[in-house]
Amino acid sequence: MKTKKIFYTALIIALPFVWTSCSDILDVEPNDVITKENFYKTESDFQAATGPLYNKVWFDFNDKFYYGLGDGRAANMYAPFSDYIYPFTDLTETGLTGPLVSAWGSLYNVVQQSNNVIIGISGSPLSDTVKNKYIAEARFMRGTAYWYLASLWGDVIISTDPRELVKNPIVNKNPLKDVYEFSIRDLEFAAKYLPEAAGQAGRLTKYSAFGMLSRVYLSFSGVSDNPNSGTRNQEYLDLAKKAAEKVMSSGPYALMTNYEDLFMIDNNNNTESMFALQWVPNGDFGVNNTQQAYFALGSDITGDDAAWGYWTRASYNVLQEYESKDLRRRATFMGDNDHYAEINKANGGYTVDHGADFLTVKKGVVGSTKDNSKITRMNSALNTYMLRLAEVYLNYAEATLGNNTSTADATAISVVNRLRTRAGLDPKTTLTYADLAHERRVELCMEGQYWYDLVRRAYYKQQEVINYVTAQNRGTITPILYDTATNTVTVDASKSTSPRAIGVIDATIFTLPYPESELVQNPLLRENPVPYQFTEEKIKDLF
């Protein structure tokens, strides 16, 4: 999709839904009569304007790129025949790779839809108190989208008014540091003006913003002119810790008791969910969660032909990560003899029987419409986690570790051990970076996160991450045997390994190529970035 087309689309798709319920963010219905003249007059209008920011504009990001990049590129997955995964796993993507192009368009649709909302609400006659709450919602979304854009492409175009880019899409990109600063300012505004409690199920709170800030501060702490400096900026480490503390001490969120319950439809918008994409049960294409179709092992799970996950498998590398007693594995990847009561309920549940030489994806796989009426073909109706409390705990611990080799900080150890205890594992008494990287990988596996963890590390220990990716041995397909009772993976000596061509592993893997269509439309993307001129005063009273 060309830049100009993206920005026009953002204008066209604005406000496709209105809200019909005060209690559920998903109760929506089409409306074709909204115009500038009759909109942005009431708080209900503001709710309608921000509604698509929770689903429609993220659709192409969620459809394949969320996991293809976040988990595929991190080598959590192996999918040799899925062209929306293997280019990222094999490090061979180009500016023509479909999910990459779609994700760029989707993220800029988030940006421009957010801009439309901000502009529209700013001109409303309602009070600043009401307006700021919904502007904060839009700025949270825009700031989050820019964090993704910065993490993926580095230097990108910062835009606050789609009308200007429609007039002239040939504009300079802005440097990585400025994109991060822009994202941080958006999220700080959100933290100041979002409400303490969600007005509707699934809506953001100020603690959602503090949680996202803990992620973005942590990422930005490593950004410098030397990607092998070995240290992070203490100011931003401290800010990451403070932001996480806000969530932990004052926020309304709490861990779910059972890890598996996080991924059940009826537990959408649970106590641990801080920001999730809200897909419409029985919704039209564009507001549906398609992921089950790409993950499900077979039609005996989905009850229809949309089950293409037989070859979408756990990598040998990630299976080596699981400790023997870790309950998180079964909720993430299906192994032989695993039983799932929520699937094929009419026959007493679903027991996996596909041989012990591979595991397929469980997260996002929830069954058929016979198991839950909210499910339809290519729509699992399951929310997509974008931020949950477990990550904030891990952000706190990593910010506390900071530039040290280990930490015995009581709070950091306590919150990490809450995750380990829930997973059935023994507690830790000290924490190292390796400990935290391990916990992040298994806790958030198949939630589109681990590649961004590696990018964050590569900002200041780039060669270490290059060595780590090299050691994943992606160019060798290793036949395995997996014992689900003990979470133990071994090499199947009766079969031979086979080679697979992969791209060069060097510093270039940490930024994606710009979509080819964007380079044609906007040749300035090939040029050096131009500093962004910030005009807004920075918020200084959050902590």
Coordinates of C-alpha atoms in Angstrom, one line a residue:
M1 CA 0.0 0.0 0.0
K2 CA 1.5 3.3 -1.0
T3 CA 1.9 6.1 1.6
K4 CA -0.7 8.3 0.1
K5 CA -3.2 5.5 -0.1
I6 CA -2.5 4.6 3.5
F7 CA -3.2 8.2 4.6
Y8 CA -6.4 8.4 2.5
T9 CA -7.5 5.1 3.9
A10 CA -7.0 6.4 7.4
L11 CA -9.4 9.3 6.6
I12 CA -12.0 7.0 5.1
I13 CA -12.1 4.4 7.8
A14 CA -12.6 6.9 10.6
L15 CA -15.5 6.3 12.8
P16 CA -16.9 3.1 11.3
F17 CA -18.7 2.1 14.5
V18 CA -20.8 3.6 17.2
W19 CA -21.1 2.3 20.8
T20 CA -24.3 0.8 21.9
S21 CA -23.4 -0.3 25.4
C22 CA -21.9 1.3 28.5
S23 CA -20.5 -2.0 29.7
D24 CA -18.8 -3.7 26.8
I25 CA -16.3 -2.3 24.4
L26 CA -17.3 -4.8 21.7
D27 CA -21.0 -3.9 21.5
V28 CA -20.8 -2.1 18.2
E29 CA -22.9 -1.6 15.1
P30 CA -22.3 0.0 11.7
N31 CA -23.2 3.6 11.1
D32 CA -22.9 5.4 7.8
V33 CA -24.3 8.8 8.7
I34 CA -21.6 10.2 10.9
T35 CA -20.2 13.5 9.4
K36 CA -18.0 16.3 10.7
E37 CA -21.0 18.4 11.1
N38 CA -22.8 16.1 13.5
F39 CA -20.0 14.5 15.3
Y40 CA -17.7 15.2 18.3
K41 CA -20.6 16.9 20.1
T42 CA -21.0 14.4 23.0
E43 CA -18.9 12.0 25.1
S44 CA -20.7 9.2 23.3
D45 CA -19.3 10.6 20.0
F46 CA -15.8 10.4 21.6
Q47 CA -16.3 6.8 22.5
A48 CA -17.4 6.0 19.0
A49 CA -14.4 7.8 17.5
T50 CA -11.9 5.9 19.7
G51 CA -13.6 2.5 19.2
P52 CA -11.8 1.4 16.0
L53 CA -8.5 2.1 17.7
Y54 CA -9.0 -1.1 19.6
N55 CA -9.4 -3.4 16.6
K56 CA -9.9 -2.3 13.0
V57 CA -6.8 -0.2 12.5
W58 CA -4.6 -3.0 14.0
F59 CA -6.2 -5.8 11.9
D60 CA -3.3 -6.2 9.4
F61 CA -0.8 -6.0 12.2
N62 CA -2.6 -8.7 14.2
D63 CA -3.4 -11.0 11.3
K64 CA 0.1 -12.4 10.6
F65 CA 2.8 -9.9 11.6
Y66 CA 2.1 -9.9 15.3
Y67 CA 3.5 -13.4 15.7
G68 CA 5.3 -13.8 12.4
L69 CA 7.7 -11.0 13.5
G70 CA 7.5 -11.1 17.2
D71 CA 7.9 -14.8 17.6
G72 CA 9.0 -16.0 14.1
R73 CA 11.9 -13.7 13.9
A74 CA 12.9 -14.5 17.4
A75 CA 13.0 -18.3 16.4
N76 CA 10.1 -19.2 18.8
M77 CA 8.4 -20.7 15.8
Y78 CA 9.3 -22.9 12.8
A79 CA 7.0 -22.7 9.8
P80 CA 8.9 -23.7 6.6
F81 CA 5.9 -23.4 4.3
S82 CA 4.2 -20.2 5.7
D83 CA 5.5 -17.2 3.7
Y84 CA 4.2 -14.9 6.4
I85 CA 6.6 -16.5 8.9
Y86 CA 9.6 -18.0 7.3
P87 CA 11.0 -14.8 5.7
F88 CA 11.3 -13.4 9.3
T89 CA 12.6 -16.6 10.8
D90 CA 15.1 -17.0 8.0
L91 CA 16.1 -13.3 8.1
T92 CA 15.3 -13.0 4.4
E93 CA 12.5 -10.5 4.3
T94 CA 12.5 -7.8 1.7
G95 CA 10.5 -4.6 1.1
L96 CA 8.0 -6.8 -0.8
T97 CA 7.3 -9.3 2.0
G98 CA 3.5 -9.2 2.4
P99 CA 3.1 -9.1 6.2
L100 CA 5.8 -6.4 6.4
V101 CA 4.1 -4.2 4.0
S102 CA 0.7 -4.8 5.7
A103 CA 2.2 -4.1 9.1
W104 CA 3.7 -0.8 8.0
G105 CA 0.3 0.2 6.6
S106 CA -1.5 -1.0 9.7
L107 CA 0.7 0.9 12.1
Y108 CA 0.3 4.1 10.1
N109 CA -3.4 3.6 10.0
V110 CA -3.2 3.5 13.8
V111 CA -1.2 6.7 13.8
Q112 CA -3.5 8.5 11.3
Q113 CA -6.8 7.3 12.9
S114 CA -5.5 8.5 16.2
N115 CA -4.6 11.8 14.6
N116 CA -8.1 12.2 13.2
V117 CA -9.5 11.6 16.7
I118 CA -7.2 14.0 18.3
I119 CA -8.0 16.7 15.8
G120 CA -11.7 16.1 15.9
I121 CA -11.9 16.1 19.7
S122 CA -9.7 19.1 20.1
G123 CA -12.2 21.2 18.2
S124 CA -15.2 20.0 20.2
P125 CA -17.1 22.4 22.5
L126 CA -17.0 20.0 25.4
S127 CA -14.8 20.6 28.5
D128 CA -11.1 20.0 28.4
T129 CA -11.5 17.5 31.2
V130 CA -13.7 15.3 29.0
K131 CA -11.7 16.0 25.8
N132 CA -8.3 15.2 27.4
K133 CA -9.5 11.7 28.5
Y134 CA -10.2 10.6 25.0
I135 CA -7.3 12.5 23.4
A136 CA -5.2 10.6 25.9
E137 CA -6.7 7.3 24.6
A138 CA -5.8 8.2 21.0
R139 CA -2.3 9.4 22.1
F140 CA -1.7 6.1 23.9
M141 CA -2.5 4.2 20.6
R142 CA -0.3 6.6 18.5
G143 CA 2.5 6.4 21.0
T144 CA 2.3 2.6 21.0
A145 CA 2.3 2.4 17.2
Y146 CA 5.4 4.7 17.1
W147 CA 7.2 2.4 19.6
Y148 CA 6.6 -0.5 17.2
L149 CA 7.7 1.6 14.2
A150 CA 10.9 2.7 16.0
S151 CA 11.7 -0.8 17.1
L152 CA 11.1 -2.3 13.7
W153 CA 12.3 0.4 11.2
G154 CA 14.3 2.8 13.3
D155 CA 14.0 6.1 11.5
V156 CA 10.4 6.7 10.4
I157 CA 8.0 9.6 9.5
I158 CA 6.4 11.3 12.5
S159 CA 3.0 12.7 11.6
T160 CA 0.4 14.5 13.6
D161 CA -2.0 15.6 10.8
P162 CA -2.9 13.3 7.9
R163 CA -4.2 16.1 5.9
E164 CA -0.7 17.5 5.4
L165 CA 0.6 14.1 4.2
V166 CA -2.3 13.7 1.8
K167 CA -1.3 17.0 0.3
N168 CA 2.4 16.0 0.1
P169 CA 3.4 12.4 1.0
I170 CA 7.1 13.1 0.0
V171 CA 8.5 14.0 3.4
N172 CA 11.7 13.3 5.4
K173 CA 11.8 10.6 7.9
N174 CA 12.8 11.4 11.5
P175 CA 15.6 9.9 13.6
L176 CA 15.1 7.0 15.9
K177 CA 15.8 9.0 19.0
D178 CA 13.1 11.5 18.0
V179 CA 10.6 8.8 17.3
Y180 CA 11.2 7.4 20.7
E181 CA 10.8 10.8 22.3
F182 CA 7.5 11.3 20.4
S183 CA 6.2 8.0 21.6
I184 CA 7.2 8.8 25.2
R185 CA 5.5 12.2 25.1
D186 CA 2.3 10.6 23.8
L187 CA 2.3 7.9 26.5
E188 CA 3.2 10.5 29.2
F189 CA 0.1 12.5 28.1
A190 CA -1.9 9.3 28.3
A191 CA -0.6 8.5 31.8
K192 CA -1.7 12.0 33.0
Y193 CA -5.1 12.2 31.5
L194 CA -6.5 8.6 31.1
P195 CA -8.9 7.6 33.9
E196 CA -8.0 5.7 37.0
A197 CA -10.5 3.0 36.1
A198 CA -11.8 1.8 32.7
G199 CA -15.1 3.3 31.9
Q200 CA -16.0 0.2 29.8
A201 CA -14.6 -3.3 29.8
G202 CA -11.4 -3.4 27.8
R203 CA -10.8 0.4 27.8
L204 CA -7.5 1.9 28.8
T205 CA -6.6 3.3 32.2
K206 CA -3.8 5.6 33.2
Y207 CA -2.0 2.5 34.5
S208 CA -2.1 1.0 31.0
A209 CA -0.1 4.0 30.0
F210 CA 2.3 3.7 32.9
G211 CA 2.8 0.0 32.0
M212 CA 3.5 0.9 28.3
L213 CA 5.9 3.6 29.5
S214 CA 7.8 1.0 31.5
R215 CA 8.4 -0.8 28.2
V216 CA 9.3 2.2 26.2
Y217 CA 11.5 3.8 28.8
L218 CA 13.3 0.5 29.2
S219 CA 13.8 0.2 25.4
F220 CA 15.0 3.8 25.1
S221 CA 17.5 3.5 28.0
G222 CA 19.8 1.5 25.7
V223 CA 19.7 3.8 22.7
S224 CA 22.9 5.7 22.0
D225 CA 25.3 6.3 19.2
N226 CA 27.3 3.2 20.2
P227 CA 25.3 -0.1 19.9
N228 CA 28.0 -1.9 21.8
S229 CA 28.4 0.5 24.7
G230 CA 27.4 -2.2 27.1
T231 CA 25.5 0.2 29.4
R232 CA 22.1 1.8 29.5
N233 CA 21.0 5.3 30.5
Q234 CA 20.3 5.3 34.2
E235 CA 17.8 8.1 34.0
Y236 CA 15.5 6.0 31.7
L237 CA 16.1 2.8 33.7
D238 CA 14.9 4.8 36.8
L239 CA 11.9 6.0 34.8
A240 CA 11.0 2.5 33.7
K241 CA 11.2 1.3 37.3
K242 CA 9.0 4.2 38.5
A243 CA 6.4 3.6 35.8
A244 CA 6.2 -0.1 36.6
E245 CA 5.9 0.8 40.3
K246 CA 2.9 3.0 39.6
V247 CA 1.2 0.0 38.1
M248 CA 2.2 -2.4 40.8
S249 CA 1.4 -0.1 43.8
S250 CA -1.7 1.7 42.5
G251 CA -3.2 0.0 39.5
P252 CA -6.3 -2.1 39.5
Y253 CA -4.6 -5.1 37.9
A254 CA -3.8 -8.6 39.4
L255 CA -2.3 -11.8 38.0
M256 CA -4.7 -14.5 37.0
T257 CA -4.3 -17.6 39.2
N258 CA -3.9 -20.1 36.4
Y259 CA -1.7 -19.2 33.4
E260 CA -3.9 -21.3 31.0
D261 CA -7.0 -19.2 31.9
L262 CA -5.4 -16.1 30.3
F263 CA -6.1 -17.6 26.9
M264 CA -9.8 -18.5 27.3
I265 CA -12.4 -16.5 25.4
D266 CA -14.6 -16.1 28.5
N267 CA -11.6 -14.5 30.3
N268 CA -11.2 -11.6 27.8
N269 CA -10.5 -8.4 29.7
N270 CA -9.4 -10.2 32.8
T271 CA -7.6 -8.7 35.8
E272 CA -4.2 -9.1 34.2
S273 CA -5.0 -7.5 30.8
M274 CA -3.8 -3.9 30.6
F275 CA -4.2 -3.4 26.9
A276 CA -5.7 -5.9 24.5
L277 CA -7.1 -5.7 21.0
Q278 CA -10.8 -6.2 21.1
W279 CA -12.1 -8.4 18.4
V280 CA -15.9 -8.6 17.7
P281 CA -17.5 -12.0 18.2
N282 CA -19.2 -13.0 14.9
G283 CA -17.7 -9.8 13.5
D284 CA -17.0 -9.0 9.9
F285 CA -13.6 -9.3 8.3
G286 CA -11.4 -6.5 9.8
V287 CA -12.7 -6.7 13.3
N288 CA -12.1 -10.5 13.7
N289 CA -9.1 -12.4 15.2
T290 CA -7.9 -14.7 12.4
Q291 CA -5.0 -16.2 14.3
Q292 CA -6.6 -19.5 15.2
A293 CA -6.9 -20.4 11.5
Y294 CA -3.2 -20.1 11.1
F295 CA -2.3 -22.0 14.3
A296 CA -4.9 -24.8 14.6
L297 CA -3.5 -28.3 14.0
G298 CA -6.5 -29.5 12.0
S299 CA -10.2 -29.1 11.3
D300 CA -11.1 -31.4 14.2
I301 CA -10.2 -28.4 16.4
T302 CA -11.9 -25.6 14.4
G303 CA -14.9 -27.6 13.0
D304 CA -14.3 -26.1 9.5
D305 CA -11.6 -25.9 6.8
A306 CA -9.8 -22.8 8.4
A307 CA -7.1 -24.8 10.2
W308 CA -3.7 -24.4 8.6
G309 CA -1.4 -24.8 11.5
Y310 CA 0.0 -28.3 11.0
W311 CA 3.4 -26.9 9.9
T312 CA 3.4 -24.0 12.3
R313 CA 5.5 -25.4 15.1
A314 CA 7.5 -24.7 18.1
S315 CA 11.2 -24.3 17.2
Y316 CA 13.8 -26.7 18.6
N317 CA 15.4 -23.7 20.1
V318 CA 12.4 -22.5 22.1
L319 CA 11.6 -26.0 23.4
Q320 CA 15.0 -26.2 24.9
E321 CA 14.0 -23.1 27.0
Y322 CA 11.3 -24.8 29.0
E323 CA 12.1 -26.1 32.5
S324 CA 10.7 -29.6 33.3
K325 CA 7.8 -28.5 35.5
D326 CA 6.9 -25.3 33.6
L327 CA 3.1 -25.2 33.2
R328 CA 3.3 -22.5 30.6
R329 CA 4.5 -24.8 27.9
R330 CA 1.2 -26.7 27.6
A331 CA -0.7 -23.4 27.4
T332 CA 1.6 -22.2 24.6
F333 CA 2.4 -25.3 22.5
M334 CA 0.4 -28.5 22.0
G335 CA 2.4 -31.7 22.5
D336 CA 1.4 -35.4 22.1
N337 CA -1.1 -36.5 24.8
D338 CA -1.8 -33.0 26.0
H339 CA -5.5 -32.7 26.9
Y340 CA -7.6 -29.5 26.5
A341 CA -11.1 -29.6 28.0
E342 CA -12.2 -26.4 26.3
I343 CA -11.8 -27.9 22.8
N344 CA -14.2 -30.5 21.5
K345 CA -16.3 -30.2 24.7
A346 CA -19.1 -32.5 23.4
N347 CA -16.7 -35.4 23.3
G348 CA -15.0 -34.8 26.6
G349 CA -12.2 -32.5 25.3
Y350 CA -9.4 -32.8 22.8
T351 CA -6.3 -34.9 23.3
V352 CA -3.4 -34.2 21.0
D353 CA -2.2 -37.2 18.9
H354 CA 0.3 -36.2 16.2
G355 CA 3.4 -38.1 17.1
A356 CA 6.1 -36.8 19.6
D357 CA 8.3 -35.2 16.9
F358 CA 6.7 -31.7 16.8
L359 CA 4.5 -29.3 18.8
T360 CA 2.0 -26.9 17.3
V361 CA 0.7 -23.6 18.7
K362 CA -1.9 -23.6 21.5
K363 CA -2.1 -19.9 22.3
G364 CA -4.9 -18.4 20.2
V365 CA -6.4 -21.9 19.6
V366 CA -9.8 -22.1 21.4
G367 CA -12.0 -24.5 19.5
S368 CA -15.1 -24.4 17.3
T369 CA -18.4 -22.6 17.5
K370 CA -19.8 -25.8 19.1
D371 CA -17.3 -25.1 22.0
N372 CA -18.2 -21.4 22.2
S373 CA -20.8 -19.6 20.3
K374 CA -18.6 -16.5 20.0
I375 CA -16.3 -18.4 17.7
T376 CA -16.8 -18.4 13.9
R377 CA -14.8 -19.3 10.9
M378 CA -11.5 -17.3 11.0
N379 CA -12.6 -15.5 14.2
S380 CA -11.5 -16.9 17.5
A381 CA -13.1 -14.0 19.3
L382 CA -10.1 -14.1 21.6
N383 CA -8.5 -10.7 22.6
T384 CA -4.9 -10.1 21.5
Y385 CA -2.7 -9.2 24.4
M386 CA -0.6 -6.1 23.7
L387 CA 0.3 -5.5 27.4
R388 CA -0.4 -7.5 30.5
L389 CA 0.7 -7.2 34.1
A390 CA 3.3 -10.1 33.9
E391 CA 5.3 -8.0 31.4
V392 CA 5.2 -5.0 33.7
Y393 CA 6.6 -7.2 36.5
L394 CA 9.5 -8.2 34.2
N395 CA 10.0 -4.6 33.1
Y396 CA 10.4 -3.6 36.8
A397 CA 12.9 -6.4 37.4
E398 CA 15.0 -5.6 34.3
A399 CA 15.0 -1.9 35.1
T400 CA 16.1 -2.7 38.7
L401 CA 18.9 -5.0 37.4
G402 CA 19.9 -2.1 35.1
N403 CA 23.6 -2.2 34.4
N404 CA 24.5 -4.6 37.1
T405 CA 25.3 -8.3 36.6
S406 CA 22.8 -9.4 39.2
T407 CA 20.3 -8.1 41.7
A408 CA 18.9 -9.4 45.0
D409 CA 16.3 -6.6 45.1
A410 CA 13.4 -8.0 47.2
T411 CA 10.6 -6.5 45.1
A412 CA 12.2 -7.5 41.8
I413 CA 12.6 -11.1 43.0
S414 CA 9.1 -11.1 44.5
V415 CA 7.3 -10.2 41.3
V416 CA 9.4 -12.6 39.1
N417 CA 8.7 -15.4 41.6
R418 CA 5.0 -14.7 41.4
L419 CA 5.3 -15.7 37.7
R420 CA 7.5 -18.7 38.4
T421 CA 5.2 -19.9 41.2
R422 CA 2.2 -19.7 38.9
A423 CA 4.2 -21.7 36.4
G424 CA 4.9 -24.4 39.0
L425 CA 8.6 -23.6 39.3
D426 CA 10.9 -23.0 42.2
P427 CA 11.6 -19.4 43.2
K428 CA 14.8 -17.5 42.5
T429 CA 16.9 -15.8 45.1
T430 CA 18.9 -13.6 42.7
L431 CA 18.3 -12.4 39.2
T432 CA 20.6 -12.0 36.2
Y433 CA 19.9 -10.8 32.7
A434 CA 19.9 -14.4 31.6
D435 CA 17.2 -15.2 34.2
L436 CA 15.0 -12.4 33.0
A437 CA 15.5 -13.1 29.3
H438 CA 14.5 -16.7 30.0
E439 CA 11.4 -15.6 31.9
R440 CA 10.3 -13.2 29.3
R441 CA 10.7 -15.7 26.5
V442 CA 8.6 -18.4 28.1
E443 CA 6.1 -16.1 29.9
L444 CA 5.3 -14.1 26.8
C445 CA 6.0 -16.7 24.1
M446 CA 3.6 -16.5 21.1
E447 CA 2.5 -13.1 22.3
G448 CA 4.6 -11.2 19.7
Q449 CA 7.2 -10.0 22.2
Y450 CA 10.5 -11.8 22.1
W451 CA 12.1 -10.2 19.0
Y452 CA 11.5 -6.8 20.6
D453 CA 13.4 -8.0 23.7
L454 CA 16.3 -8.9 21.4
V455 CA 16.2 -5.5 19.7
R456 CA 16.2 -3.7 23.0
R457 CA 19.3 -5.6 24.1
A458 CA 20.9 -4.9 20.7
Y459 CA 20.7 -1.2 21.3
Y460 CA 23.6 -1.5 23.7
K461 CA 25.0 -5.0 23.4
Q462 CA 24.5 -5.6 19.7
Q463 CA 27.3 -8.1 19.1
E464 CA 26.1 -10.2 22.0
V465 CA 22.7 -10.5 20.4
I466 CA 24.2 -11.2 17.0
N467 CA 26.1 -14.1 18.6
Y468 CA 22.9 -15.3 20.3
V469 CA 21.0 -15.3 17.0
T470 CA 23.9 -17.1 15.3
A471 CA 23.9 -19.7 18.1
Q472 CA 20.2 -20.4 17.5
N473 CA 21.4 -22.4 14.4
R474 CA 18.5 -21.4 12.2
G475 CA 20.2 -22.9 9.2
T476 CA 19.9 -26.4 10.5
I477 CA 16.6 -28.3 10.7
T478 CA 17.0 -30.7 13.7
P479 CA 14.6 -33.6 14.0
I480 CA 13.3 -33.9 17.6
L481 CA 11.5 -36.0 20.1
Y482 CA 9.5 -34.3 22.8
D483 CA 8.4 -35.8 26.1
T484 CA 5.4 -33.8 27.2
A485 CA 5.4 -35.3 30.7
T486 CA 8.8 -33.8 31.5
N487 CA 9.0 -30.9 28.9
T488 CA 12.1 -32.5 27.6
V489 CA 13.3 -32.2 24.0
T490 CA 16.0 -34.4 22.5
V491 CA 17.5 -34.9 19.1
D492 CA 15.9 -37.8 17.1
A493 CA 19.1 -39.7 16.3
S494 CA 17.2 -42.0 13.8
K495 CA 16.7 -39.0 11.5
S496 CA 19.2 -36.7 9.8
T497 CA 19.5 -33.0 10.1
S498 CA 18.9 -30.9 7.0
P499 CA 20.1 -27.4 6.0
R500 CA 18.0 -24.4 5.4
A501 CA 19.2 -21.2 3.7
I502 CA 19.1 -18.1 5.9
G503 CA 20.1 -14.5 5.5
V504 CA 23.3 -12.9 6.8
I505 CA 23.3 -12.4 10.6
D506 CA 24.9 -9.0 11.3
A507 CA 23.8 -5.6 12.4
T508 CA 21.3 -5.2 9.6
I509 CA 18.9 -7.7 11.1
F510 CA 17.8 -5.2 13.7
T511 CA 15.9 -2.9 11.3
L512 CA 13.5 -4.0 8.6
P513 CA 13.5 -2.8 5.0
Y514 CA 11.0 -0.1 4.2
P515 CA 8.2 -1.4 2.0
E516 CA 9.2 -1.1 -1.7
S517 CA 6.0 0.8 -2.6
E518 CA 6.8 3.4 0.1
L519 CA 10.3 4.0 -1.3
V520 CA 8.8 4.5 -4.8
Q521 CA 6.2 6.9 -3.5
N522 CA 8.5 8.7 -1.1
P523 CA 12.1 8.7 -2.2
L524 CA 13.1 10.8 0.8
L525 CA 12.9 7.6 2.9
R526 CA 16.3 6.7 1.3
E527 CA 17.8 9.9 2.6
N528 CA 19.2 10.8 6.0
P529 CA 16.6 11.6 8.7
V530 CA 15.8 15.1 9.7
P531 CA 15.3 16.1 13.4
Y532 CA 11.7 16.5 14.4
Q533 CA 10.7 19.9 15.8
F534 CA 8.9 19.4 19.1
T535 CA 6.6 22.3 20.0
E536 CA 4.7 20.8 23.0
E537 CA 5.9 21.3 26.5
K538 CA 7.1 18.0 28.1
I539 CA 5.0 16.7 31.0
K540 CA 7.1 16.8 34.2
D541 CA 4.7 15.9 37.0
L542 CA 4.0 12.2 36.5
F543 CA 6.2 10.9 39.3

